[in-house]
Short mmCIF file of N, CA and C in Angstrom, two decimals:
data_model
loop_
_atom_site.label_atom_id
_atom_site.label_comp_id
_atom_site.label_asym_id
_atom_site.label_seq_id
_atom_site.Cartn_x
_atom_site.Cartn_y
_atom_site.Cartn_z
N MET T 25 51.60 -35.33 -16.09
CA MET T 25 51.58 -35.99 -14.80
C MET T 25 52.79 -35.59 -13.97
N ARG T 26 53.93 -35.51 -14.63
CA ARG T 26 55.16 -35.12 -13.92
C ARG T 26 55.03 -33.72 -13.34
N ASN T 27 54.46 -32.80 -14.07
CA ASN T 27 54.28 -31.43 -13.59
C ASN T 27 53.34 -31.39 -12.39
N LEU T 28 52.34 -32.23 -12.41
CA LEU T 28 51.38 -32.29 -11.31
C LEU T 28 52.05 -32.79 -10.03
N SER T 29 52.90 -33.81 -10.15
CA SER T 29 53.59 -34.34 -8.97
C SER T 29 54.59 -33.31 -8.44
N GLN T 30 55.28 -32.58 -9.31
CA GLN T 30 56.18 -31.52 -8.85
C GLN T 30 55.40 -30.43 -8.15
N TYR T 31 54.24 -30.10 -8.69
CA TYR T 31 53.39 -29.08 -8.10
C TYR T 31 52.99 -29.47 -6.67
N PHE T 32 52.56 -30.74 -6.48
CA PHE T 32 52.20 -31.22 -5.15
C PHE T 32 53.41 -31.24 -4.22
N LEU T 33 54.56 -31.59 -4.75
CA LEU T 33 55.78 -31.59 -3.93
C LEU T 33 56.09 -30.17 -3.44
N TYR T 34 55.97 -29.19 -4.32
CA TYR T 34 56.20 -27.81 -3.93
C TYR T 34 55.20 -27.35 -2.86
N ILE T 35 53.94 -27.76 -3.02
CA ILE T 35 52.92 -27.39 -2.05
C ILE T 35 53.23 -28.00 -0.69
N ILE T 36 53.65 -29.25 -0.68
CA ILE T 36 53.99 -29.92 0.58
C ILE T 36 55.17 -29.24 1.25
N VAL T 37 56.19 -28.90 0.49
CA VAL T 37 57.36 -28.22 1.06
C VAL T 37 56.97 -26.86 1.63
N ILE T 38 56.18 -26.11 0.89
CA ILE T 38 55.75 -24.79 1.35
C ILE T 38 54.89 -24.91 2.60
N MET T 39 53.99 -25.87 2.63
CA MET T 39 53.14 -26.05 3.80
C MET T 39 53.96 -26.46 5.02
N THR T 40 54.93 -27.32 4.82
CA THR T 40 55.78 -27.76 5.93
C THR T 40 56.56 -26.59 6.51
N VAL T 41 57.16 -25.80 5.64
CA VAL T 41 57.92 -24.63 6.10
C VAL T 41 56.99 -23.64 6.79
N THR T 42 55.82 -23.41 6.22
CA THR T 42 54.87 -22.47 6.81
C THR T 42 54.39 -22.94 8.17
N LEU T 43 54.05 -24.21 8.29
CA LEU T 43 53.56 -24.73 9.57
C LEU T 43 54.65 -24.70 10.64
N SER T 44 55.89 -25.03 10.27
CA SER T 44 56.95 -24.98 11.28
C SER T 44 57.24 -23.54 11.68
N ALA T 45 57.15 -22.61 10.75
CA ALA T 45 57.37 -21.20 11.08
C ALA T 45 56.24 -20.67 11.96
N CYS T 46 55.02 -21.11 11.72
CA CYS T 46 53.89 -20.67 12.54
C CYS T 46 54.04 -21.16 13.97
N GLY T 47 54.48 -22.39 14.14
CA GLY T 47 54.66 -22.93 15.49
C GLY T 47 55.67 -22.12 16.27
N GLU T 48 56.77 -21.79 15.64
CA GLU T 48 57.79 -21.00 16.31
C GLU T 48 57.30 -19.60 16.60
N SER T 49 56.62 -19.00 15.63
CA SER T 49 56.16 -17.64 15.84
C SER T 49 55.06 -17.57 16.89
N SER T 50 54.30 -18.65 17.07
CA SER T 50 53.27 -18.61 18.12
C SER T 50 53.93 -18.59 19.49
N ILE T 51 55.02 -19.30 19.66
CA ILE T 51 55.76 -19.25 20.93
C ILE T 51 56.37 -17.87 21.11
N ASP T 52 56.94 -17.33 20.03
CA ASP T 52 57.51 -15.99 20.12
C ASP T 52 56.44 -14.96 20.46
N ARG T 53 55.26 -15.12 19.88
CA ARG T 53 54.16 -14.19 20.20
C ARG T 53 53.75 -14.34 21.66
N SER T 54 53.77 -15.56 22.16
CA SER T 54 53.43 -15.78 23.58
C SER T 54 54.46 -15.12 24.48
N ILE T 55 55.74 -15.25 24.12
CA ILE T 55 56.78 -14.61 24.92
C ILE T 55 56.64 -13.09 24.84
N ASP T 56 56.31 -12.57 23.64
CA ASP T 56 56.04 -11.13 23.50
C ASP T 56 54.92 -10.71 24.45
N ALA T 57 53.85 -11.52 24.50
CA ALA T 57 52.72 -11.19 25.38
C ALA T 57 53.15 -11.20 26.84
N ALA T 58 53.99 -12.16 27.23
CA ALA T 58 54.48 -12.21 28.61
C ALA T 58 55.32 -10.98 28.92
N GLU T 59 56.18 -10.58 27.99
CA GLU T 59 57.00 -9.39 28.19
C GLU T 59 56.13 -8.14 28.30
N ASN T 60 55.09 -8.06 27.48
CA ASN T 60 54.16 -6.92 27.55
C ASN T 60 53.40 -6.92 28.87
N SER T 61 53.01 -8.09 29.34
CA SER T 61 52.32 -8.17 30.63
C SER T 61 53.23 -7.69 31.75
N LEU T 62 54.50 -8.04 31.68
CA LEU T 62 55.46 -7.55 32.69
C LEU T 62 55.56 -6.03 32.64
N ALA T 63 55.63 -5.51 31.43
CA ALA T 63 55.74 -4.05 31.27
C ALA T 63 54.52 -3.35 31.85
N ASN T 64 53.36 -4.01 31.82
CA ASN T 64 52.12 -3.45 32.37
C ASN T 64 51.90 -3.87 33.82
N HIS T 65 52.90 -4.47 34.44
CA HIS T 65 52.84 -4.91 35.84
C HIS T 65 51.76 -5.95 36.09
N ASP T 66 51.42 -6.72 35.07
CA ASP T 66 50.46 -7.80 35.21
C ASP T 66 51.24 -9.11 35.35
N TYR T 67 51.78 -9.30 36.55
CA TYR T 67 52.68 -10.42 36.80
C TYR T 67 51.97 -11.77 36.75
N GLY T 68 50.72 -11.81 37.17
CA GLY T 68 49.96 -13.05 37.11
C GLY T 68 49.78 -13.53 35.68
N GLU T 69 49.43 -12.61 34.79
CA GLU T 69 49.25 -12.95 33.38
C GLU T 69 50.58 -13.41 32.77
N ALA T 70 51.66 -12.70 33.07
CA ALA T 70 52.98 -13.08 32.54
C ALA T 70 53.35 -14.48 33.00
N MET T 71 53.10 -14.77 34.28
CA MET T 71 53.42 -16.10 34.80
C MET T 71 52.56 -17.17 34.13
N ASP T 72 51.29 -16.89 33.95
CA ASP T 72 50.40 -17.85 33.29
C ASP T 72 50.88 -18.16 31.87
N ILE T 73 51.27 -17.13 31.15
CA ILE T 73 51.75 -17.32 29.78
C ILE T 73 53.01 -18.18 29.77
N CYS T 74 53.95 -17.85 30.62
CA CYS T 74 55.21 -18.61 30.67
C CYS T 74 54.95 -20.07 31.07
N ASN T 75 54.09 -20.26 32.03
CA ASN T 75 53.78 -21.62 32.46
C ASN T 75 53.08 -22.42 31.37
N ARG T 76 52.23 -21.74 30.59
CA ARG T 76 51.59 -22.43 29.45
C ARG T 76 52.62 -22.83 28.41
N ILE T 77 53.59 -21.98 28.17
CA ILE T 77 54.66 -22.32 27.23
C ILE T 77 55.43 -23.54 27.74
N ALA T 78 55.76 -23.51 29.01
CA ALA T 78 56.54 -24.61 29.60
C ALA T 78 55.73 -25.91 29.61
N GLU T 79 54.43 -25.83 29.83
CA GLU T 79 53.58 -27.02 29.86
C GLU T 79 53.28 -27.54 28.47
N ARG T 80 52.98 -26.62 27.56
CA ARG T 80 52.54 -27.00 26.22
C ARG T 80 53.68 -27.57 25.39
N ASP T 81 54.82 -26.95 25.48
CA ASP T 81 55.96 -27.33 24.65
C ASP T 81 57.05 -27.91 25.52
N SER T 82 57.70 -28.90 25.00
CA SER T 82 58.86 -29.41 25.70
C SER T 82 59.91 -28.30 25.70
N MET T 83 60.50 -28.05 26.85
CA MET T 83 61.51 -26.99 26.93
C MET T 83 62.68 -27.31 25.99
N ASN T 84 62.91 -28.59 25.74
CA ASN T 84 64.00 -28.97 24.84
C ASN T 84 63.73 -28.60 23.39
N SER T 85 62.46 -28.38 23.04
CA SER T 85 62.13 -28.05 21.66
C SER T 85 62.17 -26.54 21.38
N LEU T 86 62.35 -25.73 22.42
CA LEU T 86 62.40 -24.29 22.21
C LEU T 86 63.76 -23.89 21.64
N THR T 87 63.77 -22.80 20.90
CA THR T 87 65.03 -22.31 20.35
C THR T 87 65.86 -21.65 21.46
N VAL T 88 67.12 -21.45 21.19
CA VAL T 88 68.00 -20.79 22.16
C VAL T 88 67.47 -19.40 22.49
N ASN T 89 67.05 -18.66 21.48
CA ASN T 89 66.53 -17.32 21.70
C ASN T 89 65.28 -17.34 22.58
N GLN T 90 64.40 -18.30 22.34
CA GLN T 90 63.18 -18.41 23.14
C GLN T 90 63.52 -18.78 24.59
N LEU T 91 64.45 -19.68 24.77
CA LEU T 91 64.87 -20.06 26.13
C LEU T 91 65.49 -18.87 26.86
N CYS T 92 66.32 -18.12 26.16
CA CYS T 92 66.96 -16.95 26.77
C CYS T 92 65.91 -15.91 27.16
N ARG T 93 64.99 -15.64 26.27
CA ARG T 93 63.92 -14.67 26.57
C ARG T 93 63.08 -15.13 27.75
N LEU T 94 62.72 -16.42 27.77
CA LEU T 94 61.94 -16.95 28.88
C LEU T 94 62.70 -16.83 30.19
N SER T 95 64.00 -17.07 30.16
CA SER T 95 64.78 -16.97 31.40
C SER T 95 64.72 -15.56 31.95
N MET T 96 64.74 -14.57 31.08
CA MET T 96 64.68 -13.18 31.54
C MET T 96 63.29 -12.84 32.08
N VAL T 97 62.25 -13.36 31.44
CA VAL T 97 60.89 -13.11 31.94
C VAL T 97 60.73 -13.75 33.32
N TYR T 98 61.20 -14.99 33.46
CA TYR T 98 61.10 -15.66 34.76
C TYR T 98 61.90 -14.92 35.84
N MET T 99 63.05 -14.37 35.48
CA MET T 99 63.84 -13.61 36.48
C MET T 99 63.10 -12.34 36.89
N GLN T 100 62.47 -11.67 35.94
CA GLN T 100 61.68 -10.49 36.29
C GLN T 100 60.52 -10.87 37.19
N LEU T 101 59.91 -12.01 36.90
CA LEU T 101 58.82 -12.49 37.75
C LEU T 101 59.33 -12.81 39.15
N SER T 102 60.50 -13.40 39.24
CA SER T 102 61.05 -13.75 40.56
C SER T 102 61.32 -12.49 41.38
N GLU T 103 61.70 -11.44 40.71
CA GLU T 103 61.99 -10.20 41.40
C GLU T 103 60.71 -9.52 41.89
N ASN T 104 59.63 -9.70 41.17
CA ASN T 104 58.38 -9.03 41.51
C ASN T 104 57.40 -9.89 42.28
N ARG T 105 57.54 -11.20 42.21
CA ARG T 105 56.62 -12.09 42.91
C ARG T 105 57.33 -12.91 43.97
N ASP T 106 58.65 -12.85 44.01
CA ASP T 106 59.45 -13.53 45.02
C ASP T 106 59.06 -14.99 45.19
N GLU T 107 59.03 -15.69 44.07
CA GLU T 107 58.70 -17.11 44.10
C GLU T 107 59.91 -17.89 43.59
N ASP T 108 60.36 -18.85 44.38
CA ASP T 108 61.53 -19.63 44.04
C ASP T 108 61.35 -20.41 42.75
N VAL T 109 60.12 -20.78 42.45
CA VAL T 109 59.88 -21.56 41.24
C VAL T 109 60.26 -20.75 40.00
N ASN T 110 60.11 -19.44 40.06
CA ASN T 110 60.49 -18.60 38.92
C ASN T 110 62.00 -18.62 38.71
N VAL T 111 62.77 -18.58 39.78
CA VAL T 111 64.23 -18.67 39.67
C VAL T 111 64.61 -20.04 39.13
N ALA T 112 63.93 -21.07 39.60
CA ALA T 112 64.22 -22.43 39.12
C ALA T 112 63.93 -22.55 37.63
N MET T 113 62.82 -22.00 37.18
CA MET T 113 62.48 -22.05 35.76
C MET T 113 63.45 -21.21 34.93
N ALA T 114 63.83 -20.06 35.44
CA ALA T 114 64.80 -19.22 34.73
C ALA T 114 66.13 -19.96 34.61
N THR T 115 66.54 -20.62 35.67
CA THR T 115 67.80 -21.36 35.66
C THR T 115 67.72 -22.52 34.67
N ARG T 116 66.57 -23.19 34.64
CA ARG T 116 66.40 -24.29 33.70
C ARG T 116 66.49 -23.80 32.26
N CYS T 117 65.82 -22.68 31.97
CA CYS T 117 65.87 -22.11 30.61
C CYS T 117 67.30 -21.71 30.25
N PHE T 118 67.98 -21.05 31.17
CA PHE T 118 69.36 -20.62 30.96
C PHE T 118 70.24 -21.83 30.68
N HIS T 119 70.11 -22.86 31.52
CA HIS T 119 70.92 -24.06 31.40
C HIS T 119 70.69 -24.74 30.04
N LEU T 120 69.43 -24.88 29.64
CA LEU T 120 69.12 -25.51 28.35
C LEU T 120 69.65 -24.68 27.18
N ALA T 121 69.53 -23.36 27.28
CA ALA T 121 70.02 -22.50 26.21
C ALA T 121 71.54 -22.64 26.04
N VAL T 122 72.25 -22.60 27.15
CA VAL T 122 73.71 -22.71 27.09
C VAL T 122 74.12 -24.11 26.63
N GLU T 123 73.40 -25.10 27.09
CA GLU T 123 73.69 -26.48 26.70
C GLU T 123 73.44 -26.69 25.21
N HIS T 124 72.39 -26.08 24.69
CA HIS T 124 72.02 -26.24 23.28
C HIS T 124 73.00 -25.52 22.36
N ASP T 125 73.30 -24.27 22.65
CA ASP T 125 74.22 -23.49 21.81
C ASP T 125 74.80 -22.36 22.66
N ALA T 126 75.93 -22.62 23.26
CA ALA T 126 76.56 -21.67 24.19
C ALA T 126 76.90 -20.35 23.50
N ASP T 127 77.34 -20.40 22.26
CA ASP T 127 77.71 -19.17 21.57
C ASP T 127 76.50 -18.26 21.34
N SER T 128 75.40 -18.84 20.89
CA SER T 128 74.18 -18.03 20.66
C SER T 128 73.63 -17.50 21.98
N ALA T 129 73.67 -18.32 23.02
CA ALA T 129 73.18 -17.86 24.33
C ALA T 129 74.06 -16.73 24.85
N THR T 130 75.37 -16.87 24.71
CA THR T 130 76.29 -15.82 25.15
C THR T 130 76.03 -14.53 24.40
N LEU T 131 75.81 -14.63 23.11
CA LEU T 131 75.51 -13.44 22.30
C LEU T 131 74.24 -12.76 22.80
N PHE T 132 73.21 -13.55 23.08
CA PHE T 132 71.95 -12.99 23.60
C PHE T 132 72.19 -12.30 24.93
N TYR T 133 72.81 -13.01 25.87
CA TYR T 133 72.97 -12.47 27.23
C TYR T 133 73.94 -11.29 27.28
N ASN T 134 74.88 -11.23 26.34
CA ASN T 134 75.78 -10.07 26.29
C ASN T 134 75.07 -8.81 25.84
N ASN T 135 73.91 -8.97 25.20
CA ASN T 135 73.16 -7.82 24.71
C ASN T 135 72.00 -7.43 25.61
N ILE T 136 71.93 -8.03 26.80
CA ILE T 136 70.91 -7.65 27.78
C ILE T 136 71.26 -6.25 28.30
N PRO T 137 70.27 -5.39 28.51
CA PRO T 137 70.56 -4.06 29.05
C PRO T 137 71.32 -4.15 30.38
N VAL T 138 72.17 -3.18 30.62
CA VAL T 138 73.03 -3.16 31.81
C VAL T 138 72.22 -3.29 33.09
N ASP T 139 71.05 -2.68 33.14
CA ASP T 139 70.21 -2.75 34.34
C ASP T 139 69.77 -4.18 34.68
N ASN T 140 69.79 -5.06 33.69
CA ASN T 140 69.34 -6.44 33.91
C ASN T 140 70.50 -7.45 33.92
N GLN T 141 71.72 -6.97 33.82
CA GLN T 141 72.87 -7.88 33.78
C GLN T 141 73.02 -8.68 35.07
N HIS T 142 72.53 -8.15 36.19
CA HIS T 142 72.67 -8.90 37.44
C HIS T 142 71.93 -10.22 37.37
N TRP T 143 70.85 -10.28 36.60
CA TRP T 143 70.13 -11.55 36.43
C TRP T 143 70.99 -12.55 35.67
N VAL T 144 71.68 -12.08 34.65
CA VAL T 144 72.53 -12.95 33.85
C VAL T 144 73.67 -13.50 34.71
N HIS T 145 74.28 -12.65 35.51
CA HIS T 145 75.37 -13.10 36.39
C HIS T 145 74.86 -14.12 37.41
N PHE T 146 73.68 -13.87 37.95
CA PHE T 146 73.08 -14.79 38.92
C PHE T 146 72.80 -16.14 38.27
N LEU T 147 72.18 -16.12 37.08
CA LEU T 147 71.87 -17.37 36.38
C LEU T 147 73.14 -18.11 35.99
N ASN T 148 74.15 -17.37 35.59
CA ASN T 148 75.43 -18.00 35.23
C ASN T 148 76.05 -18.69 36.44
N ALA T 149 75.97 -18.04 37.59
CA ALA T 149 76.52 -18.65 38.82
C ALA T 149 75.74 -19.91 39.18
N LEU T 150 74.42 -19.88 39.09
CA LEU T 150 73.62 -21.07 39.37
C LEU T 150 73.92 -22.18 38.38
N ASN T 151 74.10 -21.82 37.12
CA ASN T 151 74.40 -22.80 36.09
C ASN T 151 75.74 -23.48 36.36
N LYS T 152 76.72 -22.71 36.84
CA LYS T 152 78.02 -23.30 37.17
C LYS T 152 77.89 -24.30 38.31
N VAL T 153 77.04 -23.99 39.28
CA VAL T 153 76.82 -24.91 40.39
C VAL T 153 76.18 -26.20 39.87
N LEU T 154 75.22 -26.07 38.96
CA LEU T 154 74.57 -27.25 38.40
C LEU T 154 75.54 -28.12 37.62
N ASP T 155 76.49 -27.49 36.94
CA ASP T 155 77.44 -28.24 36.12
C ASP T 155 78.65 -28.75 36.89
N ALA T 156 78.83 -28.28 38.12
CA ALA T 156 80.00 -28.68 38.90
C ALA T 156 79.89 -30.14 39.32
N PRO T 157 80.99 -30.87 39.22
CA PRO T 157 80.94 -32.26 39.71
C PRO T 157 80.76 -32.27 41.22
N ARG T 158 80.00 -33.22 41.68
CA ARG T 158 79.72 -33.30 43.11
C ARG T 158 80.42 -34.52 43.70
N ASP T 159 80.95 -34.35 44.87
CA ASP T 159 81.59 -35.44 45.58
C ASP T 159 80.69 -35.78 46.77
N PHE T 160 79.75 -36.70 46.53
CA PHE T 160 78.79 -37.04 47.56
C PHE T 160 79.40 -37.94 48.64
N PHE T 161 80.49 -38.59 48.32
CA PHE T 161 81.12 -39.50 49.26
C PHE T 161 82.58 -39.11 49.44
N PRO T 162 82.81 -38.08 50.22
CA PRO T 162 84.21 -37.66 50.40
C PRO T 162 85.01 -38.77 51.07
N GLU T 163 86.28 -38.85 50.66
CA GLU T 163 87.15 -39.90 51.22
C GLU T 163 87.50 -39.62 52.67
N GLU T 164 87.55 -38.37 53.04
CA GLU T 164 87.93 -38.03 54.40
C GLU T 164 86.74 -37.41 55.12
N SER T 165 86.59 -37.74 56.37
CA SER T 165 85.55 -37.11 57.17
C SER T 165 86.11 -35.82 57.75
N PRO T 166 85.25 -34.87 58.09
CA PRO T 166 85.75 -33.61 58.64
C PRO T 166 86.45 -33.86 59.98
N ASP T 167 87.46 -33.03 60.27
CA ASP T 167 88.17 -33.20 61.53
C ASP T 167 87.57 -32.37 62.65
N SER T 168 86.63 -31.46 62.32
CA SER T 168 85.92 -30.73 63.35
C SER T 168 84.55 -30.33 62.81
N ILE T 169 83.60 -30.17 63.72
CA ILE T 169 82.25 -29.76 63.32
C ILE T 169 81.72 -28.77 64.34
N PHE T 170 80.76 -28.01 63.91
CA PHE T 170 80.08 -27.06 64.78
C PHE T 170 78.64 -27.54 64.94
N ILE T 171 78.17 -27.62 66.15
CA ILE T 171 76.81 -28.04 66.41
C ILE T 171 75.96 -26.80 66.67
N PRO T 172 74.95 -26.56 65.83
CA PRO T 172 74.10 -25.39 66.03
C PRO T 172 73.42 -25.44 67.40
N ASP T 173 73.09 -24.29 67.93
CA ASP T 173 72.46 -24.15 69.24
C ASP T 173 73.35 -24.69 70.35
N SER T 174 74.62 -24.69 70.12
CA SER T 174 75.56 -25.16 71.13
C SER T 174 76.81 -24.29 71.03
N THR T 175 77.47 -24.12 72.09
CA THR T 175 78.71 -23.34 72.07
C THR T 175 79.91 -24.24 71.83
N GLU T 176 79.64 -25.51 71.66
CA GLU T 176 80.70 -26.50 71.57
C GLU T 176 81.15 -26.69 70.12
N ILE T 177 82.44 -26.70 69.92
CA ILE T 177 83.03 -27.09 68.64
C ILE T 177 83.79 -28.37 68.92
N ILE T 178 83.48 -29.40 68.19
CA ILE T 178 84.10 -30.69 68.42
C ILE T 178 85.31 -30.81 67.51
N ASP T 179 86.48 -30.94 68.11
CA ASP T 179 87.71 -31.00 67.33
C ASP T 179 88.00 -32.39 66.79
N ASP T 180 87.62 -33.41 67.50
CA ASP T 180 87.86 -34.76 67.04
C ASP T 180 86.52 -35.47 66.97
N VAL T 181 85.97 -35.54 65.77
CA VAL T 181 84.62 -36.07 65.57
C VAL T 181 84.55 -37.53 66.00
N GLU T 182 85.50 -38.33 65.59
CA GLU T 182 85.46 -39.76 65.91
C GLU T 182 85.56 -39.99 67.42
N GLN T 183 86.41 -39.26 68.11
CA GLN T 183 86.55 -39.41 69.55
C GLN T 183 85.27 -39.01 70.27
N HIS T 184 84.60 -37.97 69.80
CA HIS T 184 83.35 -37.50 70.39
C HIS T 184 82.28 -38.59 70.31
N TYR T 185 82.16 -39.23 69.15
CA TYR T 185 81.15 -40.27 69.01
C TYR T 185 81.47 -41.51 69.83
N HIS T 186 82.74 -41.82 70.03
CA HIS T 186 83.12 -42.99 70.83
C HIS T 186 82.90 -42.71 72.32
N ASN T 187 82.99 -41.47 72.74
CA ASN T 187 82.82 -41.12 74.15
C ASN T 187 81.34 -41.04 74.54
N HIS T 188 80.44 -40.88 73.57
CA HIS T 188 79.01 -40.73 73.90
C HIS T 188 78.24 -41.93 73.60
#
């Protein structure tokens, strides 16, 4: 009886490892397919695949490598389809990858071919903006403003509003 229970325990462990590996490899295969679609200039198919990954799986559950790869696919799509949503998705993937494991993400992005490094620099700059603290309520008001469609520059904002 003891041998039978150990046997079932081994089967359960093997099945668990196999099923979790299959789930990850299916996402990797999907990203491979998106990269291949890009290589074949089938941007619609690549976008559909990436969007299915983003819809089907929580972006938080993807590995750092998968997030990094997706960010590069989305950047290539943004360059070829000129859609802001692709840059937004690439930035989100980049941000999550760096947030999850900055060292692994840095290692991945440092190994991007030189021709594609501009995407990494762009995503890094956007990520810094996202992480920067924002001061929505500045303590001081500006001392001068420029009004578009006007040649007037107002040097004393408070005086201008009191006079009008």
